[in-house]
Short mmCIF file of C-alpha atoms and ligand atoms in Angstrom, two decimals:
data_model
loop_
_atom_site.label_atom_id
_atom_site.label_comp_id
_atom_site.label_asym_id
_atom_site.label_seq_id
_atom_site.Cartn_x
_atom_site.Cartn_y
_atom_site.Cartn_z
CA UNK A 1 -10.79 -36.43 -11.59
CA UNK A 2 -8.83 -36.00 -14.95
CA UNK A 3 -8.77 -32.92 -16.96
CA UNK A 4 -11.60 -32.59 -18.60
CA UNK A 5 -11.49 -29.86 -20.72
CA UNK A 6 -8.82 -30.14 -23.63
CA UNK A 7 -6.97 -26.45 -23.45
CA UNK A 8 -4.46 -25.91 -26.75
CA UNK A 9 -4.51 -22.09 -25.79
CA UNK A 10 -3.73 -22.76 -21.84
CA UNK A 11 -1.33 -25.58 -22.81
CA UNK A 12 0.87 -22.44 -23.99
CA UNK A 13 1.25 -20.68 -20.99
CA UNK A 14 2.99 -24.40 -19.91
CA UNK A 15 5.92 -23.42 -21.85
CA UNK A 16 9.06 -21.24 -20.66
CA UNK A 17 11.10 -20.87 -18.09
CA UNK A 18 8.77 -19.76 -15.80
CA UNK A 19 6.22 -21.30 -12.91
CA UNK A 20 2.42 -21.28 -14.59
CA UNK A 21 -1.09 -20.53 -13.19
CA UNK A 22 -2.09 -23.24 -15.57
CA UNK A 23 0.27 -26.24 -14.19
CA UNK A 24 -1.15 -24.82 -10.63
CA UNK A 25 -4.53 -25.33 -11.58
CA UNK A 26 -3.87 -28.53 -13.47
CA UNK A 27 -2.38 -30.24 -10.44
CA UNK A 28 -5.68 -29.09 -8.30
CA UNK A 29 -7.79 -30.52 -10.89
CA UNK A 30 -5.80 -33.33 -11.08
CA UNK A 31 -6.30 -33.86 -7.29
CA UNK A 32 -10.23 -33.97 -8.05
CA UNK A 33 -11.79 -30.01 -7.68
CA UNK A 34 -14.30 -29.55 -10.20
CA UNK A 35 -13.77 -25.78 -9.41
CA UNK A 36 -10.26 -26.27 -11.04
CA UNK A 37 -10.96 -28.43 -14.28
CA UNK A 38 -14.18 -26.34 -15.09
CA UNK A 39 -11.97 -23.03 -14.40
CA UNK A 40 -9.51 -23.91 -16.99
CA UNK A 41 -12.22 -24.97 -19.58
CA UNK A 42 -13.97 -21.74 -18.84
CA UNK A 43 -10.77 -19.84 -19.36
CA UNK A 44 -10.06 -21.32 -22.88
CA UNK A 45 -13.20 -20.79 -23.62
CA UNK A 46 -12.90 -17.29 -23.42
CA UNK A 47 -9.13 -16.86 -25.22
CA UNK A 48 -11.21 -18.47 -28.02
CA UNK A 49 -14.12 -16.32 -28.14
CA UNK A 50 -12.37 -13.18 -26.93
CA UNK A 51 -14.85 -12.73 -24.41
CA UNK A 52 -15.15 -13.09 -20.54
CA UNK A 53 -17.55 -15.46 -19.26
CA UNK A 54 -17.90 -14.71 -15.71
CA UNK A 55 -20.92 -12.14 -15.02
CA UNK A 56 -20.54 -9.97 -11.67
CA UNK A 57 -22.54 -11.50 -8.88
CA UNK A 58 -24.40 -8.92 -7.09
CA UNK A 59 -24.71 -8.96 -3.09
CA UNK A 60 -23.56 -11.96 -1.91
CA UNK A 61 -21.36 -12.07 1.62
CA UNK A 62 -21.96 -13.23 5.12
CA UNK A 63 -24.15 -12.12 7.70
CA UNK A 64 -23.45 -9.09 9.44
CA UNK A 65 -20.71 -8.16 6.93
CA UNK A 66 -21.25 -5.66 4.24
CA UNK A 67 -17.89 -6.53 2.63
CA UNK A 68 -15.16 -9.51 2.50
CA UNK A 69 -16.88 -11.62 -0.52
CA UNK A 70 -16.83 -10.73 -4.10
CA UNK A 71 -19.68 -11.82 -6.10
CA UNK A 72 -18.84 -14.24 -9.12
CA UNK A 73 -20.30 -16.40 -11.11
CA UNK A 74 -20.31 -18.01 -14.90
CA UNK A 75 -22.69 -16.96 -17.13
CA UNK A 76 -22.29 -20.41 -19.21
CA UNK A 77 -22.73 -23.02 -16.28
CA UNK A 78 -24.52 -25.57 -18.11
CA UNK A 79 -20.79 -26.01 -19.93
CA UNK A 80 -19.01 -25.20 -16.48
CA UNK A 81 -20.98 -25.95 -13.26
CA UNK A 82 -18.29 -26.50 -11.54
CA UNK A 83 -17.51 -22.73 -11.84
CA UNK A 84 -21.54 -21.64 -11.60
CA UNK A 85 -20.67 -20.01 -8.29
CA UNK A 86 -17.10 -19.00 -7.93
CA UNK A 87 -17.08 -16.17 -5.29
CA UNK A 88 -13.80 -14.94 -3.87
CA UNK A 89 -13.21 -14.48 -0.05
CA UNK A 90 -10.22 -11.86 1.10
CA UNK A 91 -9.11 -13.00 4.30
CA UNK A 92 -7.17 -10.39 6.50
CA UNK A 93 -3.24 -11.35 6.79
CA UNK A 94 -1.06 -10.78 9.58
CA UNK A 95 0.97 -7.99 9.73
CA UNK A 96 3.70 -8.67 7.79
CA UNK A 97 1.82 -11.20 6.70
CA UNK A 98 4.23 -13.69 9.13
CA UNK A 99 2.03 -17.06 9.07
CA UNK A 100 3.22 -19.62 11.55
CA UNK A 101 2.63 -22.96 9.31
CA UNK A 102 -0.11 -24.14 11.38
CA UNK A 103 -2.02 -21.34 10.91
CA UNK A 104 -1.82 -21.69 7.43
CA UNK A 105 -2.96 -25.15 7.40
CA UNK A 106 -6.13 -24.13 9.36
CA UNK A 107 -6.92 -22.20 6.67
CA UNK A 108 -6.42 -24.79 3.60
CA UNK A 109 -8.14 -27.67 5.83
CA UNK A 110 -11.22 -25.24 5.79
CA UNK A 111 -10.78 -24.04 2.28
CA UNK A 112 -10.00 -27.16 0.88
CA UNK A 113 -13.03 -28.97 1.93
CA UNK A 114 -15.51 -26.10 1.36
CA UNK A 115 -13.98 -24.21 -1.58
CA UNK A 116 -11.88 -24.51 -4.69
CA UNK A 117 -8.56 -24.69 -3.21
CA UNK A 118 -6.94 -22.04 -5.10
CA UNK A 119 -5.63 -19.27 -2.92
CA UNK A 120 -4.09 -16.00 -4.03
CA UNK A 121 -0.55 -15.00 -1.65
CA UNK A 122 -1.56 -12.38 -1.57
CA UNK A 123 -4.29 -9.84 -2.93
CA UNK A 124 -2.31 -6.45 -3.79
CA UNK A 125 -4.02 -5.15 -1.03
CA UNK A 126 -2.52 -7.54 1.31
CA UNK A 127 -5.48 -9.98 2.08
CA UNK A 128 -5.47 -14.00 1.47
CA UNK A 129 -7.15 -13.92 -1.01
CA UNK A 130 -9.71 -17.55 -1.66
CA UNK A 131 -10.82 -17.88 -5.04
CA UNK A 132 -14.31 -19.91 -6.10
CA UNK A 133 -16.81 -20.75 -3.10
CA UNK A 134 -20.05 -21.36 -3.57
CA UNK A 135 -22.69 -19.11 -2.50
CA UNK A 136 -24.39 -21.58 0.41
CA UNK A 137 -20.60 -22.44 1.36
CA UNK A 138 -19.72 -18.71 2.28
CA UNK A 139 -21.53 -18.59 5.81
CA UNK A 140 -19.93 -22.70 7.05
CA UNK A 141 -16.39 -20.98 5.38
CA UNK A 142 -16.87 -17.43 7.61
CA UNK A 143 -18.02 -19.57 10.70
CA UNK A 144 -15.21 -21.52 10.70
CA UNK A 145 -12.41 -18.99 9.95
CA UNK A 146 -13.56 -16.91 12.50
CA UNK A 147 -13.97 -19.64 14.97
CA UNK A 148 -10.15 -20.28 14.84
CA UNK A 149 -9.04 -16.44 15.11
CA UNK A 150 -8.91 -15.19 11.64
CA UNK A 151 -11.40 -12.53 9.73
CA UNK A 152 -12.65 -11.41 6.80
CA UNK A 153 -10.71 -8.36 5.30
CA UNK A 154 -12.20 -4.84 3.38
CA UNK A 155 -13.98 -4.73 0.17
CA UNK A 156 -16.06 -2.33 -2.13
CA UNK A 157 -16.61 1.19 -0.45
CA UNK A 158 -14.80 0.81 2.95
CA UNK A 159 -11.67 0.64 4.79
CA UNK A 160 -9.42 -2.06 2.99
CA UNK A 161 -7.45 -4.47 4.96
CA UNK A 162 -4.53 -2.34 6.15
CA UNK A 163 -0.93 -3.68 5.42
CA UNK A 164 2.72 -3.16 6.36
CA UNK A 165 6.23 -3.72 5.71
CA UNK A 166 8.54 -6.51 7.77
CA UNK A 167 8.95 -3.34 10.55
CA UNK A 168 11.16 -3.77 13.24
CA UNK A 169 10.59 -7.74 13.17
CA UNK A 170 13.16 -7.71 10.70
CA UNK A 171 14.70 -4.38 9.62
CA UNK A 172 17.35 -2.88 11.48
CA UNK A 173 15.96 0.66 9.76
CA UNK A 174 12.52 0.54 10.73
CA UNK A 175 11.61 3.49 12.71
CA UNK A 176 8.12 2.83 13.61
CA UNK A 177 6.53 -0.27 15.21
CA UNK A 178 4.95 -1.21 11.79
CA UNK A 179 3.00 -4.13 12.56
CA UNK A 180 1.52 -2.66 15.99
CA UNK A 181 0.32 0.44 14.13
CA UNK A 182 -1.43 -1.65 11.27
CA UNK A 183 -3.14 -4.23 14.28
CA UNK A 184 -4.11 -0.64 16.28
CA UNK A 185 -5.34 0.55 12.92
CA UNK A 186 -7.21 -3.02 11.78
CA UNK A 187 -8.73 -3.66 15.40
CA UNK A 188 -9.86 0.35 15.67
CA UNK A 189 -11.50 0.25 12.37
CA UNK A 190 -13.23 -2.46 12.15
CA UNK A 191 -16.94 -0.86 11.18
CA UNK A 192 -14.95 0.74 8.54
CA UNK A 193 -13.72 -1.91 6.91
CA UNK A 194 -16.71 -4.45 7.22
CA UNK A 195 -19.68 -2.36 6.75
CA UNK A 196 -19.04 -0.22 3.53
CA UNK A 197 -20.35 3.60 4.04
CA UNK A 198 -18.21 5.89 1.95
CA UNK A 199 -18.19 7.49 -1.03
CA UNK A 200 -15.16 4.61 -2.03
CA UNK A 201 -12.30 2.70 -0.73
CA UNK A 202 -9.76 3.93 1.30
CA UNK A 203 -6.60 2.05 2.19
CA UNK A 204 -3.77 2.25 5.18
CA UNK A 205 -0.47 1.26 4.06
CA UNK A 206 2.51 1.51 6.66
CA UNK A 207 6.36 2.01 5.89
CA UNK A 208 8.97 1.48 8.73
CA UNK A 209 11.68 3.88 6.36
CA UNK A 210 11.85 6.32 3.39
CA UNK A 211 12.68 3.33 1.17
CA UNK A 212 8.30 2.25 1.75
CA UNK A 213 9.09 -1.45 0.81
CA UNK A 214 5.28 -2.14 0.85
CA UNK A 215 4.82 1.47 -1.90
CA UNK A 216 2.07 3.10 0.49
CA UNK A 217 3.28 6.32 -1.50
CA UNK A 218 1.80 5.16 -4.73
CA UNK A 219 -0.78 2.48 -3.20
CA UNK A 220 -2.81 4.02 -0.37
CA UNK A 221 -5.08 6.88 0.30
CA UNK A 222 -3.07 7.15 3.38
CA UNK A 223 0.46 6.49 3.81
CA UNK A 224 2.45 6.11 6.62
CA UNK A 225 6.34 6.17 6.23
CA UNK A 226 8.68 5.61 9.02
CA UNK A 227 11.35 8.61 9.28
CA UNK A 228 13.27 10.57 11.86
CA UNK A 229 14.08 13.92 12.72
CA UNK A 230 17.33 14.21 14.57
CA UNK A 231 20.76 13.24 12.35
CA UNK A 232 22.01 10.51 10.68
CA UNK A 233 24.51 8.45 12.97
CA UNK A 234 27.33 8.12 11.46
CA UNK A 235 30.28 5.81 12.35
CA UNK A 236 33.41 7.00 10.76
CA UNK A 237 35.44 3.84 11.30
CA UNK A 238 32.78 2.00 8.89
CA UNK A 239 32.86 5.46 6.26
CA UNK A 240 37.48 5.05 6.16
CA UNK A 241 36.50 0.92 5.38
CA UNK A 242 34.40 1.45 2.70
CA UNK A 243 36.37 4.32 1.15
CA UNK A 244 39.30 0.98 1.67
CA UNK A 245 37.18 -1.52 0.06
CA UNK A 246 36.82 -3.43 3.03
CA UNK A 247 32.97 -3.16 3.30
CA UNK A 248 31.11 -4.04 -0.01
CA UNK A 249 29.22 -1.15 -1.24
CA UNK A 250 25.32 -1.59 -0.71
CA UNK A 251 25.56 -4.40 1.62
CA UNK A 252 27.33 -6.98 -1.40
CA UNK A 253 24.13 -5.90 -3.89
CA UNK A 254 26.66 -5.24 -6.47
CA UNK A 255 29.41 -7.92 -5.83
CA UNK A 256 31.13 -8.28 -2.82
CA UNK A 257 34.18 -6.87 -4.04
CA UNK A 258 32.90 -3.08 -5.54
CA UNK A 259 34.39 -0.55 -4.03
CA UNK A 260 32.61 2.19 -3.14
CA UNK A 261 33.66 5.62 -4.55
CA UNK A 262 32.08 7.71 -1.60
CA UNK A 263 32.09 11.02 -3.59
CA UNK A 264 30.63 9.60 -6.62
CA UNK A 265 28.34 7.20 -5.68
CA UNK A 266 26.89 8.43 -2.15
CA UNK A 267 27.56 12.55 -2.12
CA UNK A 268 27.43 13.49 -5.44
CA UNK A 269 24.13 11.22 -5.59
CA UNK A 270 22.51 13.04 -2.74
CA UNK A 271 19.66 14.59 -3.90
CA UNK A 272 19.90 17.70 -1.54
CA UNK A 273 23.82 17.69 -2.08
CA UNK A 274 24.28 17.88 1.70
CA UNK A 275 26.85 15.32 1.92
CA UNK A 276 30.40 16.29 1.96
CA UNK A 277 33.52 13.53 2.75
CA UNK A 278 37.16 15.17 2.17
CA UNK A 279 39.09 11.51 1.96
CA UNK A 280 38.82 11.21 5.96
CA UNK A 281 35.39 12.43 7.16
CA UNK A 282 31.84 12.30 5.80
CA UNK A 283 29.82 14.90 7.24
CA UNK A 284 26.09 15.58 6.40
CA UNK A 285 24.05 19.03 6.66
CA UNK A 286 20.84 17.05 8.32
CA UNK A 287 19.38 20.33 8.18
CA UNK A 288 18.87 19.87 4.38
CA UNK A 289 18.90 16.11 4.18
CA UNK A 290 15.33 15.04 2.87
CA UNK A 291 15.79 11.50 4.00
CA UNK A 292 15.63 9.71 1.36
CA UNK A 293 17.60 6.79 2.48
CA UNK A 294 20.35 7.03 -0.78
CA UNK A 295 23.33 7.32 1.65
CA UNK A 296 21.94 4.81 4.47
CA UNK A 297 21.41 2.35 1.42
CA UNK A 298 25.11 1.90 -0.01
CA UNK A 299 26.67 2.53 3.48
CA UNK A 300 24.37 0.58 5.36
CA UNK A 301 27.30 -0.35 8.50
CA UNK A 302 28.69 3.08 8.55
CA UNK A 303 25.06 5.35 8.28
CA UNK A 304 22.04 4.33 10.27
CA UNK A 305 18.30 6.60 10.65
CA UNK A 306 18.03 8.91 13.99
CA UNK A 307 16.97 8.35 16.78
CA UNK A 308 14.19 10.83 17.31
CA UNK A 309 11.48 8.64 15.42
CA UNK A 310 7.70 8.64 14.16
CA UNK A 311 6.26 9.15 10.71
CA UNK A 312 6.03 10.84 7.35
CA UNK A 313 1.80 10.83 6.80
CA UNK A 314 0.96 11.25 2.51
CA UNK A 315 -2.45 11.33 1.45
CA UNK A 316 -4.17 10.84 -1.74
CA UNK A 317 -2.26 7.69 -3.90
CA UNK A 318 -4.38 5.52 -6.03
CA UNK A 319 -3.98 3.47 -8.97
CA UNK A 320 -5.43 5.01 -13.06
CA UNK A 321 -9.62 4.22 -12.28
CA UNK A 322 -11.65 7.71 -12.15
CA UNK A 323 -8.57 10.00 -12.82
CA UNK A 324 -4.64 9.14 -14.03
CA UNK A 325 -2.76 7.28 -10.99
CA UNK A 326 -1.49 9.48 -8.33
CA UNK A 327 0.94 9.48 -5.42
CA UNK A 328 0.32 10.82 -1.98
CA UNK A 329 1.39 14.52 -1.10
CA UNK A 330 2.72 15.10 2.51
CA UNK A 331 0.29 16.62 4.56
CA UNK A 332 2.10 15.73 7.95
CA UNK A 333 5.49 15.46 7.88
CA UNK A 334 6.82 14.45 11.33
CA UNK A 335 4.32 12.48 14.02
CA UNK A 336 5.43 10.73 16.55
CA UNK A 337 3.70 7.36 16.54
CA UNK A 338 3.12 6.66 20.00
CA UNK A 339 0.74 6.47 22.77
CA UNK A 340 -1.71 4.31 21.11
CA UNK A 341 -1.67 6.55 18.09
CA UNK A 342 -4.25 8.70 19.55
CA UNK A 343 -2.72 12.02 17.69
CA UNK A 344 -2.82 9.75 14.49
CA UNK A 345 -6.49 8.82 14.65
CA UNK A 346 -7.32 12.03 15.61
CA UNK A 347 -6.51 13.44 11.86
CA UNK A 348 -7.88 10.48 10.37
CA UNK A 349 -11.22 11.00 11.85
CA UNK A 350 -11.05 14.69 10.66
CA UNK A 351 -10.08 13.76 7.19
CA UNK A 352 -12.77 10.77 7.05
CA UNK A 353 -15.71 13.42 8.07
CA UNK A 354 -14.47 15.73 5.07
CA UNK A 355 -14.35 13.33 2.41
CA UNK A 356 -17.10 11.50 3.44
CA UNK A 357 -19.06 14.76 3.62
CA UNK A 358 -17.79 15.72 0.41
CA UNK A 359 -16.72 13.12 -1.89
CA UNK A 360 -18.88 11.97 -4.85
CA UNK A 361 -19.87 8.69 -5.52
CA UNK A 362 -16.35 6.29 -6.84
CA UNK A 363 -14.17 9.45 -5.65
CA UNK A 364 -11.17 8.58 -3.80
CA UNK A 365 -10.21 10.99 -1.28
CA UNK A 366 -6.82 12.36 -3.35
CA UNK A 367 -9.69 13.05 -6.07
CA UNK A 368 -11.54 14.89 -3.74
CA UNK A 369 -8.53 16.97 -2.85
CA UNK A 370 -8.02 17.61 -6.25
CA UNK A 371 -11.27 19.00 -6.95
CA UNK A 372 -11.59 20.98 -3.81
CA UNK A 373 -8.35 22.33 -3.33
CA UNK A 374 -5.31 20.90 -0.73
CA UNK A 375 -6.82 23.93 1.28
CA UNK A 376 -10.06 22.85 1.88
CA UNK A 377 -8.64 19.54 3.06
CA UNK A 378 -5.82 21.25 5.51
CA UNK A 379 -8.14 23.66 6.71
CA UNK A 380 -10.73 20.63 7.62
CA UNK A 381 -8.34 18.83 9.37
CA UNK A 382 -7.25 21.88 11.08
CA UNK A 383 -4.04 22.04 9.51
CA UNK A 384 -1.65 24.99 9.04
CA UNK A 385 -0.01 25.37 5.59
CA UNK A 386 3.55 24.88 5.53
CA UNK A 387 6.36 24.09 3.06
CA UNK A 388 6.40 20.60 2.72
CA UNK A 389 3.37 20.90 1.16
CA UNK A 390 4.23 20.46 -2.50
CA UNK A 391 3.46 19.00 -5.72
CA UNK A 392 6.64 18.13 -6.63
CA UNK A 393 9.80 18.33 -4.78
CA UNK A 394 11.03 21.71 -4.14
CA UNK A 395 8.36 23.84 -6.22
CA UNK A 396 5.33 24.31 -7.26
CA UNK A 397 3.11 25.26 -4.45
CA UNK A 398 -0.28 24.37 -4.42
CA UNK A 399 -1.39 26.01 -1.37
CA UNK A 400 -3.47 29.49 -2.07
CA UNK A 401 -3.48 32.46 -0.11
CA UNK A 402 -6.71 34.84 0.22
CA UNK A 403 -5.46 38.58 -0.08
CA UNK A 404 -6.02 38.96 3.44
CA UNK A 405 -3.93 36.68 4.42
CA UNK A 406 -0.69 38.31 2.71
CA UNK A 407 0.56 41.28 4.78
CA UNK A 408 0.59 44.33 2.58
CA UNK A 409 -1.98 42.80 -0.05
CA UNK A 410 -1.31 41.14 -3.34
CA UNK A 411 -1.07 44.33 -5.10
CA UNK A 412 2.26 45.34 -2.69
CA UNK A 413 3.31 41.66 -4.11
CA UNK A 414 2.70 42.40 -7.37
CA UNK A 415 4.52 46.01 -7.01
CA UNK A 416 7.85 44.50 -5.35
CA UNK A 417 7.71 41.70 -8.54
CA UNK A 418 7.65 44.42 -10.81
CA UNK A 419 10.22 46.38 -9.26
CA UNK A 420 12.88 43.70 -9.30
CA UNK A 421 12.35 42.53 -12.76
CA UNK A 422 11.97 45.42 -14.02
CA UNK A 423 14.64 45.87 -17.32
FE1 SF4 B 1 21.28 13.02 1.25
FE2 SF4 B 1 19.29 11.22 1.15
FE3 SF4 B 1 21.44 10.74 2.69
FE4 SF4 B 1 19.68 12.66 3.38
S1 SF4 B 1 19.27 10.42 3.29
S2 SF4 B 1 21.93 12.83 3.40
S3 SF4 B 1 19.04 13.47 1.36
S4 SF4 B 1 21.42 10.91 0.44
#
């Protein structure tokens, strides 16, 4: 089929130096899906008129399934039909989302011939995500998926399809098994994440180092960040030849032939200012180091994470919806992540029962903590306060103690305050 819509507006987006949506979905239309020419017509329709044509589609999904298919559909589809139904499926990615080819192409055979063809890599969640099926489609689409190994993913009020970083497939740094944690966590929750029951979503995100290439710290209710608690390892040889200029600062990310100015650009740049190098030797105070992965970064052959490894555990990110966007506070700062991830689970059933006790309708579980107090939370998941605690870095408390609870009494506090600012 030819494009059958003309689109001046869409034709637009053509221009540039960059790839376009619109030459995407011109090719598919091109190559005879309805779904495709009507989409575009659709689309134009609405830069003209300012107005979005697609009305939300209720319950639709698959049997069994509370979640996995979005609803869609046009509300002009005697202009569009090919877009009268136009549901979207998430399909759950591999960790990492490594795809050997095949696999891929058992999903676009079945998409292909029962939906629109257009596929989102990937959802910002993490999911496949297959955009405009039809509603008597869905069920053929889930029963074939799943008959060659793959699954729908999380939507609406449940667990959302959990995601990671490359891990120790590819990263040298990664101190946690990333993908095995995020196919423990996907296979142990799956009632969570396919039949909705909570107040909202909640989302997994894992990390295999401090520098969270997948941004669980802003993205998920729970974030997991690889980390270690023993010291750097150094190798001195590698510190004298990049003081010499004979390794390229950063790993070549600035031009292979930057020197690095160790005092400058890793030690004075050390956000704890535990770094010390006297021409010959770099030492580091690990006692103080925060790990935030400044130092490993630039020096990457002479610095390298500990050995002693597990995870940094934030709750409470989400994007701007109910309240401003938020990142996730530490509320466990070393685990180990081993063993099945029994200690792991553990908390997360504890934290699960809380919020799902408490939490309002559309509250996220940071929200909750908000509202509530971090104290409620810690003390539900029978937690002890400790420093790490904090709003922001190095201040700020937000932990609050009962009178009882201080030896002596507030009013002792308040006494010794006065005493030593007193003028
Ligand atoms: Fe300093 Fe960060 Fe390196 Fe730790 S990881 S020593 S805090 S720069």
């Amino acid at each position: 089929m030819a494009i059958k819509h003309q689109t001046p507006m869409l034709d637009e987006l053509e221009k540039g130096p960059w790839p376009s949506f619109v030459t995407d979905i011109k090719q598919m239309a091109e190559a005879g899906k309805d779904a495709c020419a009507d989409l575009l017509g659709q689309l134009e329709l609405s830069y003209k008129e300012k107005e979005g044509h697609w009305k939300h589609g209720g319950i639709v999904g698959v049997l069994g399934y509370g979640g996995g298919v979005i609803g869609r559909y046009s509300d002009v589809p005697e202009l569009f039909p090919g877009v009268e139904h136009f549901h979207t499926l998430r399909v759950n990615q591999p960790a990492s989302k490594f795809y050997k080819t095949e696999r891929l192409r058992e999903v676009m055979d079945i998409w292909n011939r029962r939906g629109s063809g257009m596929v989102n890599m990937h959802g910002s969640t993490g999911d496949m995500v297959l955009l405009g099926a039809f509603t008597e489609e869905l069920e053929p689409i889930f029963a074939e998926l799943t008959q060659k190994g793959w699954d729908l993913g999380g939507s609406g009020s449940a667990l959302r399809t959990p995601s990671c970083c490359v891990g120790k497939a590819r990263c040298e740094w990664s101190c946690i098994d990333t993908q095995d944690i995020c196919y423990s966590l996907t296979q142990e929750y799956q009632d969570e994440m396919h039949r909705p029951a909570w107040p909202y979503k909640f989302k997994f995100k894992i990390s295999g180092c401090p520098n969270d290439c997948v941004a669980s710290i802003a993205r998920s209710d729970c974030s997991i960040i690889g980390t270690w608690r023993d010291n750097i390892r150094i190798d001195q040889k590698a510190v004298a030849a990049y003081a010499g200029g004979e390794l390229a600062a950063n790993g070549g990310a600035h031009g292979t032939d930057t020197k690095l100015d160790i005092q400058a650009d890793v030690c004075d740049l050390c956000p704890t200012q535990c770094m010390s190098f006297d021409g010959k030797e770099l030492k580091i105070n690990d006692a103080e180091c925060t790990r935030c992965m400044h130092c490993i970064n630039m020096m990457p052959q002479a610095l390298r994470p500990g050995t002693d490894t597990g995870a940094t555990v934030l709750i409470g990110a989400k994007a701007p919806i109910l309240e401003g966007a938020q990142m996730g506070s530490v509320i466990l700062p070393f685990i180990k992540m081993e063993d099945g991830y029994d200690d792991f689970k553990e908390f997360v059933d504890k934290m699960w029962d809380w919020w799902d006790e408490n939490g309002k309708n559309r509250e996220r579980i940071g929200e909750l903590i908000q509202r509530l107090g971090l104290s409620a939370f810690i003390k539900a998941c029978d937690l002890d306060p400790i420093p790490q605690m904090i709003k922001e870095p190095r201040s700020n408390p937000y932990i609050f103690y009962k009178e009882d609870e201080v030896p002596g009494g507030f009013e002792r506090d308040i006494a010794d305050y006065r005493k030593r600012h007193a003028r």
